[in-house]
CSV table of C-alpha atoms and ligand atoms in Angstrom, one decimal:
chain,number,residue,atom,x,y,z
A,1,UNK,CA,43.2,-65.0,-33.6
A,2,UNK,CA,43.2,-63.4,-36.9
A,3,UNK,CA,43.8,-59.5,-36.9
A,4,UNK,CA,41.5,-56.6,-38.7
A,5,UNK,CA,43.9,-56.8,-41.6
A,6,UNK,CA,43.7,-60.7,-42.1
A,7,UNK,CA,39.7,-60.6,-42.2
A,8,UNK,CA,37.7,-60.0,-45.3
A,9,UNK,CA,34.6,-58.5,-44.5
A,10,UNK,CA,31.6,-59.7,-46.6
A,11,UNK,CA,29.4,-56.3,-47.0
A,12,UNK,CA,25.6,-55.9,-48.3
A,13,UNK,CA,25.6,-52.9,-50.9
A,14,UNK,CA,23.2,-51.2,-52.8
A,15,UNK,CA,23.6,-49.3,-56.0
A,16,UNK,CA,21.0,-47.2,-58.4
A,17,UNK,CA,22.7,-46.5,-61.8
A,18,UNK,CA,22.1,-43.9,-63.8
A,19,UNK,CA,20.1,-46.1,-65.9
A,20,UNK,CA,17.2,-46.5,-63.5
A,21,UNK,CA,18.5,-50.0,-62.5
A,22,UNK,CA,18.6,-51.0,-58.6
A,23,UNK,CA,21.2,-53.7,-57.4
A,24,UNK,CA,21.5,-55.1,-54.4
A,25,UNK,CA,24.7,-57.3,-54.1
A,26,UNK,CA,27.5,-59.1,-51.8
A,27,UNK,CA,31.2,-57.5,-52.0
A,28,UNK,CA,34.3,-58.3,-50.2
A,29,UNK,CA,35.3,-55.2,-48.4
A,30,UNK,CA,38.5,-54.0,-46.2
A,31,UNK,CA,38.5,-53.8,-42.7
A,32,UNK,CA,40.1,-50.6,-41.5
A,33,UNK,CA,42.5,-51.2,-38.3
A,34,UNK,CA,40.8,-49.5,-35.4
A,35,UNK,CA,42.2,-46.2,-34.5
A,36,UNK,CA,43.2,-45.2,-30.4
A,37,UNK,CA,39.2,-44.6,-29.7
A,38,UNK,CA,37.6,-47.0,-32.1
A,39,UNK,CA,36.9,-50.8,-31.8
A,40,UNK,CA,36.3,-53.5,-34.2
A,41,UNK,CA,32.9,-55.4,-33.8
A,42,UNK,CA,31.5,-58.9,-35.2
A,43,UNK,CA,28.5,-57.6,-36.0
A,44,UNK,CA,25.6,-60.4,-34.7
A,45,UNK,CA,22.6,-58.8,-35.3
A,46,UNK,CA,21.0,-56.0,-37.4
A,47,UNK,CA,17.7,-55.4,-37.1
A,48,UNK,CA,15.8,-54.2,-41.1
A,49,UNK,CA,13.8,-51.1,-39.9
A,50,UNK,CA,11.3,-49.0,-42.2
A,51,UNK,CA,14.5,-46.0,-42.6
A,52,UNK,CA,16.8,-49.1,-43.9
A,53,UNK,CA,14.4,-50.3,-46.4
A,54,UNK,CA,14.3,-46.9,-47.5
A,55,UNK,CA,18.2,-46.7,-48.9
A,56,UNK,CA,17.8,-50.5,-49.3
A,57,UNK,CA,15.3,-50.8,-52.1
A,58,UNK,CA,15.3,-46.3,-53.3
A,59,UNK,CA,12.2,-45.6,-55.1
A,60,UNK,CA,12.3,-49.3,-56.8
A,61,UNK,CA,9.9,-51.0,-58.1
A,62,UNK,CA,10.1,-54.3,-56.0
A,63,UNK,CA,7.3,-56.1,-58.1
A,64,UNK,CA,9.3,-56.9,-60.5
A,65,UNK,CA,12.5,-57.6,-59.1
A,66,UNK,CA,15.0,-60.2,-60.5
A,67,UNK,CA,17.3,-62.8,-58.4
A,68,UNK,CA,20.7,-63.7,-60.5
A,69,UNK,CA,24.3,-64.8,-59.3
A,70,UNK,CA,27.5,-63.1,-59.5
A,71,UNK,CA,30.7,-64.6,-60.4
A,72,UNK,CA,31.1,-65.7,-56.6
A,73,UNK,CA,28.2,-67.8,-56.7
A,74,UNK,CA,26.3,-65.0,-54.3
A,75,UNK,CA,22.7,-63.4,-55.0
A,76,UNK,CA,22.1,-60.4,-56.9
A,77,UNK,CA,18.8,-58.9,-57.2
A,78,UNK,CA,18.2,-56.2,-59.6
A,79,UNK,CA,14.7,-53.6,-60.2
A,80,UNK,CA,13.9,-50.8,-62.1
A,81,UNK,CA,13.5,-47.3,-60.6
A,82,UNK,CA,10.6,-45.8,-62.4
A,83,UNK,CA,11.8,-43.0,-65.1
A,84,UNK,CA,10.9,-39.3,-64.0
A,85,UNK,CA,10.8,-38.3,-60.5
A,86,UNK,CA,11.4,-41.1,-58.1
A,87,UNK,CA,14.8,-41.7,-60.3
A,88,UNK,CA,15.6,-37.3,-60.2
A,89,UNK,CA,14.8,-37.9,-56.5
A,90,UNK,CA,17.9,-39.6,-55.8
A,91,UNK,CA,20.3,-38.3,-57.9
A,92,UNK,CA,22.9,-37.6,-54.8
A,93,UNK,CA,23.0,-41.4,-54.8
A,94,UNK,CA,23.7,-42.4,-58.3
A,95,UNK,CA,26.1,-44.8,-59.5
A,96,UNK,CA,27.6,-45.0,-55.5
A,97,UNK,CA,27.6,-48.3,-53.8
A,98,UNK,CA,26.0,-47.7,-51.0
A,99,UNK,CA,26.8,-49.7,-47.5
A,100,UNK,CA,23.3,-50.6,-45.4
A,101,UNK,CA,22.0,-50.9,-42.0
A,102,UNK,CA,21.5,-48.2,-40.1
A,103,UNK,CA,22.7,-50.2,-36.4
A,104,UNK,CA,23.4,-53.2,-34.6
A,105,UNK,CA,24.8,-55.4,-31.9
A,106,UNK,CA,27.9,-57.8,-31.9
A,107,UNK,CA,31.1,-58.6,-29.6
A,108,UNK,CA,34.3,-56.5,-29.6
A,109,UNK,CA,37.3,-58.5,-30.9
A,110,UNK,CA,39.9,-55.9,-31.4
A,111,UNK,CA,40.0,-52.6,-30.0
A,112,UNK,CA,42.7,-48.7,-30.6
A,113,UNK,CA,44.7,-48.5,-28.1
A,114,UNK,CA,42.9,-46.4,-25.4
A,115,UNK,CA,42.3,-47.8,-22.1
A,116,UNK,CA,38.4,-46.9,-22.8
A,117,UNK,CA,38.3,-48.8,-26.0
A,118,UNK,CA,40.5,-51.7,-24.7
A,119,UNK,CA,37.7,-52.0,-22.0
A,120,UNK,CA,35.6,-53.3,-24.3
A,121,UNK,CA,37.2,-56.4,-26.0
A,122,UNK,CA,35.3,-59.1,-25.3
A,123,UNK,CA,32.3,-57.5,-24.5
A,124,UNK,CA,28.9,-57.2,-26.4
A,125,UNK,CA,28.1,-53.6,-27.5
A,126,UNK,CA,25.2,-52.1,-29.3
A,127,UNK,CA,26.4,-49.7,-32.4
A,128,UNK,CA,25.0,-46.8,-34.6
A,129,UNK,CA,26.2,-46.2,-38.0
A,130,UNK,CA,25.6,-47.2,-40.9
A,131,UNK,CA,26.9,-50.4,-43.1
A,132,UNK,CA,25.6,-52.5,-40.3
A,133,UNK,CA,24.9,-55.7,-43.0
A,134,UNK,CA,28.7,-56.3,-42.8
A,135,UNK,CA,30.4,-59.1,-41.4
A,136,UNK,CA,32.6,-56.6,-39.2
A,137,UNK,CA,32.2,-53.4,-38.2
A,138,UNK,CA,34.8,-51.3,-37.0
A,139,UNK,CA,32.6,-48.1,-34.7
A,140,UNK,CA,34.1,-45.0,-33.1
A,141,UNK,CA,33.5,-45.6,-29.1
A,142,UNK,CA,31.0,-42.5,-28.7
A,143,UNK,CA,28.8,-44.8,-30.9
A,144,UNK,CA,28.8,-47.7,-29.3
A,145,UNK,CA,26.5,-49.0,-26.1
A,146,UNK,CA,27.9,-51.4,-24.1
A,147,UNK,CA,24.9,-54.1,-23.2
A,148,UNK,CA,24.4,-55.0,-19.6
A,149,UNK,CA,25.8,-58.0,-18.3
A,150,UNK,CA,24.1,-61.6,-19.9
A,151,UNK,CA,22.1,-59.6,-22.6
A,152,UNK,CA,22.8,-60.8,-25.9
A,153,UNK,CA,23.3,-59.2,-29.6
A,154,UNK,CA,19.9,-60.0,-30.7
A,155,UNK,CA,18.8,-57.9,-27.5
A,156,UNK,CA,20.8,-55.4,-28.2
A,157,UNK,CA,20.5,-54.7,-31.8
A,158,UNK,CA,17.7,-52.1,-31.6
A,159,UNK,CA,19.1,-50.3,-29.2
A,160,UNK,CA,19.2,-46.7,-30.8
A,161,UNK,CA,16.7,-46.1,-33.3
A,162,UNK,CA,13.4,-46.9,-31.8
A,163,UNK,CA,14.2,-46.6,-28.3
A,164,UNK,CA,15.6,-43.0,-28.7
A,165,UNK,CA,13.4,-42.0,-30.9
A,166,UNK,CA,10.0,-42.9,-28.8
A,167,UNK,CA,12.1,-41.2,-25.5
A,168,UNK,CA,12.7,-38.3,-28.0
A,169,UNK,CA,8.8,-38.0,-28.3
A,170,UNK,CA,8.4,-37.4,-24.3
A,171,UNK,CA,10.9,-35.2,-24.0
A,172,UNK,CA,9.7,-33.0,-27.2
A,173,UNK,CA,6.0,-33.4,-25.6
A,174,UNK,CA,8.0,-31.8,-22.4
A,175,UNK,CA,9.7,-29.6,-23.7
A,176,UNK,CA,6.8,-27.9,-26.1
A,177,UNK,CA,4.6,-27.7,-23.1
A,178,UNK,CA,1.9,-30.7,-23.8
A,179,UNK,CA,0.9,-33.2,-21.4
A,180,UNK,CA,-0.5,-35.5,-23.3
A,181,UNK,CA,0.8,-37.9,-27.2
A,182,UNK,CA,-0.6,-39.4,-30.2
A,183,UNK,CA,0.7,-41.7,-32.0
A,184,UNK,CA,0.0,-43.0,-35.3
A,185,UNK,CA,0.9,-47.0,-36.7
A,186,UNK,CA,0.7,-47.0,-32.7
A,187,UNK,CA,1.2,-51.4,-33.4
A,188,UNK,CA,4.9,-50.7,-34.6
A,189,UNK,CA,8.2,-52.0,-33.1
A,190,UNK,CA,8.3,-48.4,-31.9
A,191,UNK,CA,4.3,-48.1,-30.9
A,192,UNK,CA,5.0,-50.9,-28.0
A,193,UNK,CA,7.7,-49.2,-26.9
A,194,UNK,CA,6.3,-46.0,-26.7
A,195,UNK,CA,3.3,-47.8,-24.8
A,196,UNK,CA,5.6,-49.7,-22.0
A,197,UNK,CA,7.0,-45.5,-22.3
A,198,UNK,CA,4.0,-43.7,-21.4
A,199,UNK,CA,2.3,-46.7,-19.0
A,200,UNK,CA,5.7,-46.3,-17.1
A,201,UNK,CA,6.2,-43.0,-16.9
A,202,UNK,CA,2.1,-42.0,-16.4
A,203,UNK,CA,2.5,-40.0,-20.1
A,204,UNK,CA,-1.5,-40.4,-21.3
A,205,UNK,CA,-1.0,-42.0,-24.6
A,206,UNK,CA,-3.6,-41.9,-27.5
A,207,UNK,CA,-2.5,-45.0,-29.9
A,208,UNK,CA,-3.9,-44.9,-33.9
A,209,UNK,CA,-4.1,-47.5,-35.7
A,210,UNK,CA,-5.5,-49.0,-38.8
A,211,UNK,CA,-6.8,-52.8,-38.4
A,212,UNK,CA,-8.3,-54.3,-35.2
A,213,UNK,CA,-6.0,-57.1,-34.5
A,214,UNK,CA,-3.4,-54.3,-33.6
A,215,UNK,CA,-6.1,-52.0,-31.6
A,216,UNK,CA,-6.4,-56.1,-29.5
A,217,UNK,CA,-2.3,-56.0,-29.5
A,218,UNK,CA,-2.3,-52.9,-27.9
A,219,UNK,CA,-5.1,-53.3,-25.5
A,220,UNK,CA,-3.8,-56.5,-24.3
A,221,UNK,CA,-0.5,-54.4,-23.5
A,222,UNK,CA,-2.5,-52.1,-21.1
A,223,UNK,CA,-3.5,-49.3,-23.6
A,224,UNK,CA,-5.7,-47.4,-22.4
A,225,UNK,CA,-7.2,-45.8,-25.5
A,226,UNK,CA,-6.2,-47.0,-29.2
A,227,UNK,CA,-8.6,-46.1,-32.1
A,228,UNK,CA,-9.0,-47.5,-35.4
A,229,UNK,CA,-9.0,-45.5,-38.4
A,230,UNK,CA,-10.9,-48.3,-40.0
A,231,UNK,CA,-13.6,-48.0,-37.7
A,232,UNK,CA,-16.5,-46.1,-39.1
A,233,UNK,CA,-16.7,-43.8,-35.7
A,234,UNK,CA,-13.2,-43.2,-35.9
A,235,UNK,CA,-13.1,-39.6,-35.8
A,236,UNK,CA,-15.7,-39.6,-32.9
A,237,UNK,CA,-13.5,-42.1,-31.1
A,238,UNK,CA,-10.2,-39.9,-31.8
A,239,UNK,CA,-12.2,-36.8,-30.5
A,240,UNK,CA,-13.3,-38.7,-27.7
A,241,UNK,CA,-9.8,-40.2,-26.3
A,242,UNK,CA,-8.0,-36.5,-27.5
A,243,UNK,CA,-11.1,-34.7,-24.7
A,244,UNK,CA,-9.8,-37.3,-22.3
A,245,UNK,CA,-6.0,-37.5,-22.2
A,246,UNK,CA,-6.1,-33.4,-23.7
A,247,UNK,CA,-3.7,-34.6,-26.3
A,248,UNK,CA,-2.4,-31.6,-27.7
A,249,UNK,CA,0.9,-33.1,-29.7
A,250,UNK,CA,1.1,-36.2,-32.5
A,251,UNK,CA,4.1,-38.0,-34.1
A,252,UNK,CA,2.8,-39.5,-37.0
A,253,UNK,CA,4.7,-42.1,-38.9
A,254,UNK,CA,2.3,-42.4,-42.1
A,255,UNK,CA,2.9,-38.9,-43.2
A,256,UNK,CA,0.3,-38.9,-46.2
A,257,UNK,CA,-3.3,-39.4,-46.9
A,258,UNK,CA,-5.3,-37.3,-44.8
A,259,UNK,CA,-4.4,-38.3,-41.0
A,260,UNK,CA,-2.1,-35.5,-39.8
A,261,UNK,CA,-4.9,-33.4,-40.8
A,262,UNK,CA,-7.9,-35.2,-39.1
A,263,UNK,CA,-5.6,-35.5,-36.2
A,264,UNK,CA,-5.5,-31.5,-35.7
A,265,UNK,CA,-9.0,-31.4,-36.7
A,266,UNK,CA,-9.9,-33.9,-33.8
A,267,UNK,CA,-7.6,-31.9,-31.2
A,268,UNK,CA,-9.3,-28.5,-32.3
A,269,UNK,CA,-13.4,-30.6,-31.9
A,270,UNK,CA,-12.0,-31.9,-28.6
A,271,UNK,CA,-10.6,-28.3,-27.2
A,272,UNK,CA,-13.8,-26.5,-28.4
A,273,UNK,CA,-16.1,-29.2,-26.4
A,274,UNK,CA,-15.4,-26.9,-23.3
A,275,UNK,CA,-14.5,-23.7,-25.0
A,276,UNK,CA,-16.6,-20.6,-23.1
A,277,UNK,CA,-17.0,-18.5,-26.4
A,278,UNK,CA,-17.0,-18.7,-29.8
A,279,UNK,CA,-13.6,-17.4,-31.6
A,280,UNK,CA,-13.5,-17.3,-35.6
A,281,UNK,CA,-10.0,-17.9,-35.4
A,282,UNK,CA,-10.2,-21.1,-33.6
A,283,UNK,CA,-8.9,-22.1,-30.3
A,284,UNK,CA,-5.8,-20.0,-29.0
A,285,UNK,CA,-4.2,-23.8,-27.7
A,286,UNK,CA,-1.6,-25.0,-30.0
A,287,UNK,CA,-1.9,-27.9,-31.7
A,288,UNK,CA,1.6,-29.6,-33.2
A,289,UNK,CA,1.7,-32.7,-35.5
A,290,UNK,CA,5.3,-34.5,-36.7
A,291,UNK,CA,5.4,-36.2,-39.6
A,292,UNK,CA,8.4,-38.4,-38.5
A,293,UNK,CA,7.9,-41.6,-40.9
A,294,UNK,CA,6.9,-42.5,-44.3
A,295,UNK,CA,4.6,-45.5,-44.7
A,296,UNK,CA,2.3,-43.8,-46.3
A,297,UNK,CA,3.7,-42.5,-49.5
A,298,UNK,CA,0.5,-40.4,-50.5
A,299,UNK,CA,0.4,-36.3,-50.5
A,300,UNK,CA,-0.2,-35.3,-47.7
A,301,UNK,CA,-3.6,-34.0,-47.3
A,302,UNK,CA,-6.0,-31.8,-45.2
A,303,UNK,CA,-8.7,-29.2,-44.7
A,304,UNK,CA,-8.0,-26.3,-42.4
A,305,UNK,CA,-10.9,-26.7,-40.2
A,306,UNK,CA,-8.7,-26.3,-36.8
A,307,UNK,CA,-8.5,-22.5,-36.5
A,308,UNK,CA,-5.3,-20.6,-36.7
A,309,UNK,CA,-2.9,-22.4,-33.9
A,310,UNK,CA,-1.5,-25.2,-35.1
A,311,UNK,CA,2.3,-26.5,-36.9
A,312,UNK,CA,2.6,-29.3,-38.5
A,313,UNK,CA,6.4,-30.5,-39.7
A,314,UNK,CA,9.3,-33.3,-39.6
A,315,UNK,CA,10.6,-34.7,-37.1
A,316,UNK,CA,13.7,-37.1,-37.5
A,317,UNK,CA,16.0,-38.7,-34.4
A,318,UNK,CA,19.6,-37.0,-35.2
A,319,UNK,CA,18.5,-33.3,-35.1
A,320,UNK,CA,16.6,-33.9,-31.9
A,321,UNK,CA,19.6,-35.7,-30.4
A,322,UNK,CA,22.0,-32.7,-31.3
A,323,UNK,CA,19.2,-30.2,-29.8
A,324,UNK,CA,19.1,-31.8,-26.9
A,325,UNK,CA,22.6,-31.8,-26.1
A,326,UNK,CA,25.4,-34.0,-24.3
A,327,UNK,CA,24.1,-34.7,-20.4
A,328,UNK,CA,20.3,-35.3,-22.3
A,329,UNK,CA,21.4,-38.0,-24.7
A,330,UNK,CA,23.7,-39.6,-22.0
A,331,UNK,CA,20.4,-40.0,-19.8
A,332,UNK,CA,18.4,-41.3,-22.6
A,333,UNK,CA,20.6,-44.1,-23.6
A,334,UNK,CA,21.6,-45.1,-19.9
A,335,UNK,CA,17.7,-45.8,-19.5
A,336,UNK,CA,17.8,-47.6,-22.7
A,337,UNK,CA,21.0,-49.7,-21.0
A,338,UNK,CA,19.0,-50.3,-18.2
A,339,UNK,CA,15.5,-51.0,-19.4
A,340,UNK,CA,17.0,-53.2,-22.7
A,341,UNK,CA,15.3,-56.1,-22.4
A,342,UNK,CA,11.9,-54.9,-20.8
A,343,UNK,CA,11.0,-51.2,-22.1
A,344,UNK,CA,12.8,-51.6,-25.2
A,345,UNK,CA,12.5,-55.2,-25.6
A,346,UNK,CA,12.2,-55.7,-29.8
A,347,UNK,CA,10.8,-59.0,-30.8
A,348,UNK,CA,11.7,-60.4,-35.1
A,349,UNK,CA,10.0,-63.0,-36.2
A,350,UNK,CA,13.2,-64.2,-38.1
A,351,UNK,CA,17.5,-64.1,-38.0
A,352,UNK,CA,18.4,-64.1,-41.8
A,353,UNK,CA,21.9,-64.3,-43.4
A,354,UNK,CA,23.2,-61.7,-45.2
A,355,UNK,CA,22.5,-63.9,-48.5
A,356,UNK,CA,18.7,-64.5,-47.4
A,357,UNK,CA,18.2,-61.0,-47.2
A,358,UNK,CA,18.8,-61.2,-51.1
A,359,UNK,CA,16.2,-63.6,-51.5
A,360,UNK,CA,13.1,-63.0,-53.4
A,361,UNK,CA,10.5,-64.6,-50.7
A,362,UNK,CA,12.2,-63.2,-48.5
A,363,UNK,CA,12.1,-59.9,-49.3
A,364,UNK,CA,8.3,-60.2,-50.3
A,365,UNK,CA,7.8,-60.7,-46.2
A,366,UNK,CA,10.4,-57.7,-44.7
A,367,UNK,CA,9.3,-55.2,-47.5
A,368,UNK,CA,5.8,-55.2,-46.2
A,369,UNK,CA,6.8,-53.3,-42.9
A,370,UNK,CA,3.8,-55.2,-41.5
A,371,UNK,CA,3.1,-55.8,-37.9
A,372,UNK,CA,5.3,-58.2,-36.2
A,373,UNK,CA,7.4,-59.0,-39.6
A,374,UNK,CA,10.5,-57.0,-38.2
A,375,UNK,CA,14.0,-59.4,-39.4
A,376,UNK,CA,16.7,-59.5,-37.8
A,377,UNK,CA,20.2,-59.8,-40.1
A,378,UNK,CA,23.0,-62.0,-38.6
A,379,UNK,CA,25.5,-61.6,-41.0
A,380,UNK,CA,27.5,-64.5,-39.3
A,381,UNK,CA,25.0,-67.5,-39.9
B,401,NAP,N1,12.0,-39.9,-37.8
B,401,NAP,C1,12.8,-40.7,-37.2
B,401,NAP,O1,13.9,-40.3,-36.7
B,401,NAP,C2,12.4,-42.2,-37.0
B,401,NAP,C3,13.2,-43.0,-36.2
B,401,NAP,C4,12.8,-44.3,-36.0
B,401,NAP,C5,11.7,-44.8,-36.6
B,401,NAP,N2,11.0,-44.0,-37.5
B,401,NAP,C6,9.7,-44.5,-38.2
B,401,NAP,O2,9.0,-45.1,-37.2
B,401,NAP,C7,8.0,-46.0,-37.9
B,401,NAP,C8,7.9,-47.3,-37.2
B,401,NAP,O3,9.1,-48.0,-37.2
B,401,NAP,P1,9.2,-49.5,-36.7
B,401,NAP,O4,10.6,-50.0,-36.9
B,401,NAP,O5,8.7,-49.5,-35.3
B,401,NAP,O6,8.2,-50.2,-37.7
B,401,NAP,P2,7.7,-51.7,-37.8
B,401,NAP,O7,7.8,-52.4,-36.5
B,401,NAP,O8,8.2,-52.3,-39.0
B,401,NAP,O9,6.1,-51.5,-38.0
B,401,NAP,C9,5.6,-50.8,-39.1
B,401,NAP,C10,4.1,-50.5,-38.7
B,401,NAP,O10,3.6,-49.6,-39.7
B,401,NAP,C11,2.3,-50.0,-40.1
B,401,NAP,N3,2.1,-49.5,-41.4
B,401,NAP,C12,2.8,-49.9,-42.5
B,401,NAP,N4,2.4,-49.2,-43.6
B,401,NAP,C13,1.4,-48.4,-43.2
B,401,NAP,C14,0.6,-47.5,-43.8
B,401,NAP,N5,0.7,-47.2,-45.1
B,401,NAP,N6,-0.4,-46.8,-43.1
B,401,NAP,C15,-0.5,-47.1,-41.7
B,401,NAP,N7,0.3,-48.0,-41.1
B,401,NAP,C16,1.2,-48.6,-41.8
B,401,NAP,C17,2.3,-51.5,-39.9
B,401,NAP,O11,1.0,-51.9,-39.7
B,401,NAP,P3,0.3,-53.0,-40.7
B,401,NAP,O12,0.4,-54.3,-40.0
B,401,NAP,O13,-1.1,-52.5,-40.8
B,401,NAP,O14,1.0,-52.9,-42.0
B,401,NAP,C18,3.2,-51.7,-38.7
B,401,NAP,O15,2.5,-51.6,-37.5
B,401,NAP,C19,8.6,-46.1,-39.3
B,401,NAP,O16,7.8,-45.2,-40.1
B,401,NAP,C20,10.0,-45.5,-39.2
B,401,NAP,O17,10.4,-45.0,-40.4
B,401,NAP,C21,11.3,-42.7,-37.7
């Protein structure tokens, strides 16, 4: 068997010059040695989530993107960054080739020398980090997730992000003293899991979203009350499942336009349907919404018509994860171990190469962050 220091470890990267110009490319990149608590991992399979696309593409304009070679023979895609502030917005990144893919699955080939990394050769682990589009992976132990027994890389490969993050909603809704979610692009990789979540756990789960065939995708999960902002009763239907459940906290993964704000405005209608007197400065029940996505790039927008007890802010997986402290996160991710392949079961609707994810079509059908369109990278095939 080849060694860490024999491999050459084909790597996606993405750079934005100074010059406005995004590239995406394929480099040849060393493979450290793992040290005594790290191991080395052939990464199998990297899911593309909405956060990746994020330092994938930068503020480009994928419209008008270009497909090339390099001298290799391997893809090359280039765009333009619009001139003014979506190019000043990123000017920590500038001119840096930047590794992608936030996590991933694979098997251990190579471990450090510690009995708890040698443990693992040989066996499949699930891995947080970054520069997951990379042939090989070499991951500090205290990120990696051994899978259970028979459960593959594909299996595995979401096995941090959205799991964490949708058990990191409960436990904020816990912890801030609210019985009851929302959710907002309730349809998402995410949304389902938070759904098996709540039907699970008996959390009363209030699911938006924006098109009907995903209120049906939700329903025929067991949900018991999605709404549809396109529906023309909408914010009578959100009023009417917030009086219900007495949903009182929202993650929202839009973050503009004006849904936070309806949201709150909802939660305030439904509280005041059994409020015994009138108070000018609204109802005294607090009412939280977390922005904790971006699909909607829009202002954010809304009219303060929910009294005086409210927050509205972000909400982002790493900070809750340190908050919540050792024993907290240990717990979290053994219930992810446990319930991989049913709670947290992630379904793509393709395996790409690392070279297909360069491909124009291609990119066309992951870039949408549509419904059901979630790739999965296998940097091996
Ligand atoms: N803050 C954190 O720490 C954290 C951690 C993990 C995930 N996230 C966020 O969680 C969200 C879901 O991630 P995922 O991997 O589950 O996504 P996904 O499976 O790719 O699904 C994306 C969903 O968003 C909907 N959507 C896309 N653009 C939209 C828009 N402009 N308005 C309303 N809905 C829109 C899509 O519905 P259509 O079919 O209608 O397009 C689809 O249901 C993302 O925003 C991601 O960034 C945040």
């Amino acid at each position: 068997m080849s060694t860490s220091q024999q491999r050459t470890n084909l790597q996606l990267r993405s750079l934005v010059k100074k010059s406005g110009e995004l590239e995406l490319s394929l480099v040849d990149t060393p493979l450290p040695t793992p040290g005594p608590d790290e191991v080395l991992v052939r990464i199998e399979g990297a899911p593309i989530n909405p956060s990746d696309l994020g330092l994938l593409f930068g503020a480009a304009d994928m419209r008008g993107a270009q497909a090339s070679v390099d001298g290799h023979g391997r893809p090359v895609i280039t765009a333009r960054v619009p001139e003014g502030a979506a190019l000043r917005a990123m000017a920590a990144r500038l001119d840096q080739s930047m590794p992608v893919g936030n996590e991933g699955a694979g098997t251990v080939v190579e471990a450090g020398s510690s009995p708890a990394a040698q443990a693992l050769v040989g066996k499949k682990v699930a891995a947080l980090g970054g520069a997951m589009y990379s042939q090989w992976r070499v991951v500090p132990l205290a990120q990696c997730l051994p899978l259970p027994e028979g459960a593959t890389a594909a299996q595995g490969a979401s096995s941090f992000v959205n799991p964490l993050t949708a058990l990191g909603m409960v436990e904020t809704m816990r912890r801030e003293g609210h019985k009851a979610l929302v959710h907002t692009a309730a349809a998402s990789n995410l949304g389902q899991m938070l759904n098996r979540i709540c039907q699970k756990d008996g959390v009363p789960l209030v699911n938006i979203v924006r098109k009907p065939e995903q209120a049906e995708l939700l329903k025929g999960m067991g949900a018991q009350y999605v709404c549809d902002s396109s529906s023309p009763g909408f914010l009578q239907e959100l009023t009417d499942a917030l009086a219900a459940t007495g949903a009182t906290i929202a993650f929202d993964a839009t973050g503009g336009g004006p849904l936070a704000g309806q949201i709150l405005g909802c939660m305030e209608a439904a509280i005041n349907r059994n409020a015994k007197e009138y108070s000018r400065y609204g109802s005294t029940t607090h009412k939280q919404v977390y922005i904790y996505g971006g699909l909607d790039m829009r202002p954010t927008e809304f009219n303060r018509n929910f009294g005086m007890t409210w927050g509205m802010g972000g909400w982002l997986l790493f900070p809750f994860l340190q908050k919540a402290g050792p024993a907290t996160v240990q717990a979290l991710k053994d219930r992810v171990a446990a319930e991989l392949t049913t709670t947290f079961a992630s379904h793509y609707s393709k395996e790409i190469s690392l070279a297909e994810m360069l491909d124009l079509e291609v990119i066309g059908v992951y870039n949408q962050r549509a419904t059901g369109t979630k790739y999965l990278v296998n940097p091996g095939k």
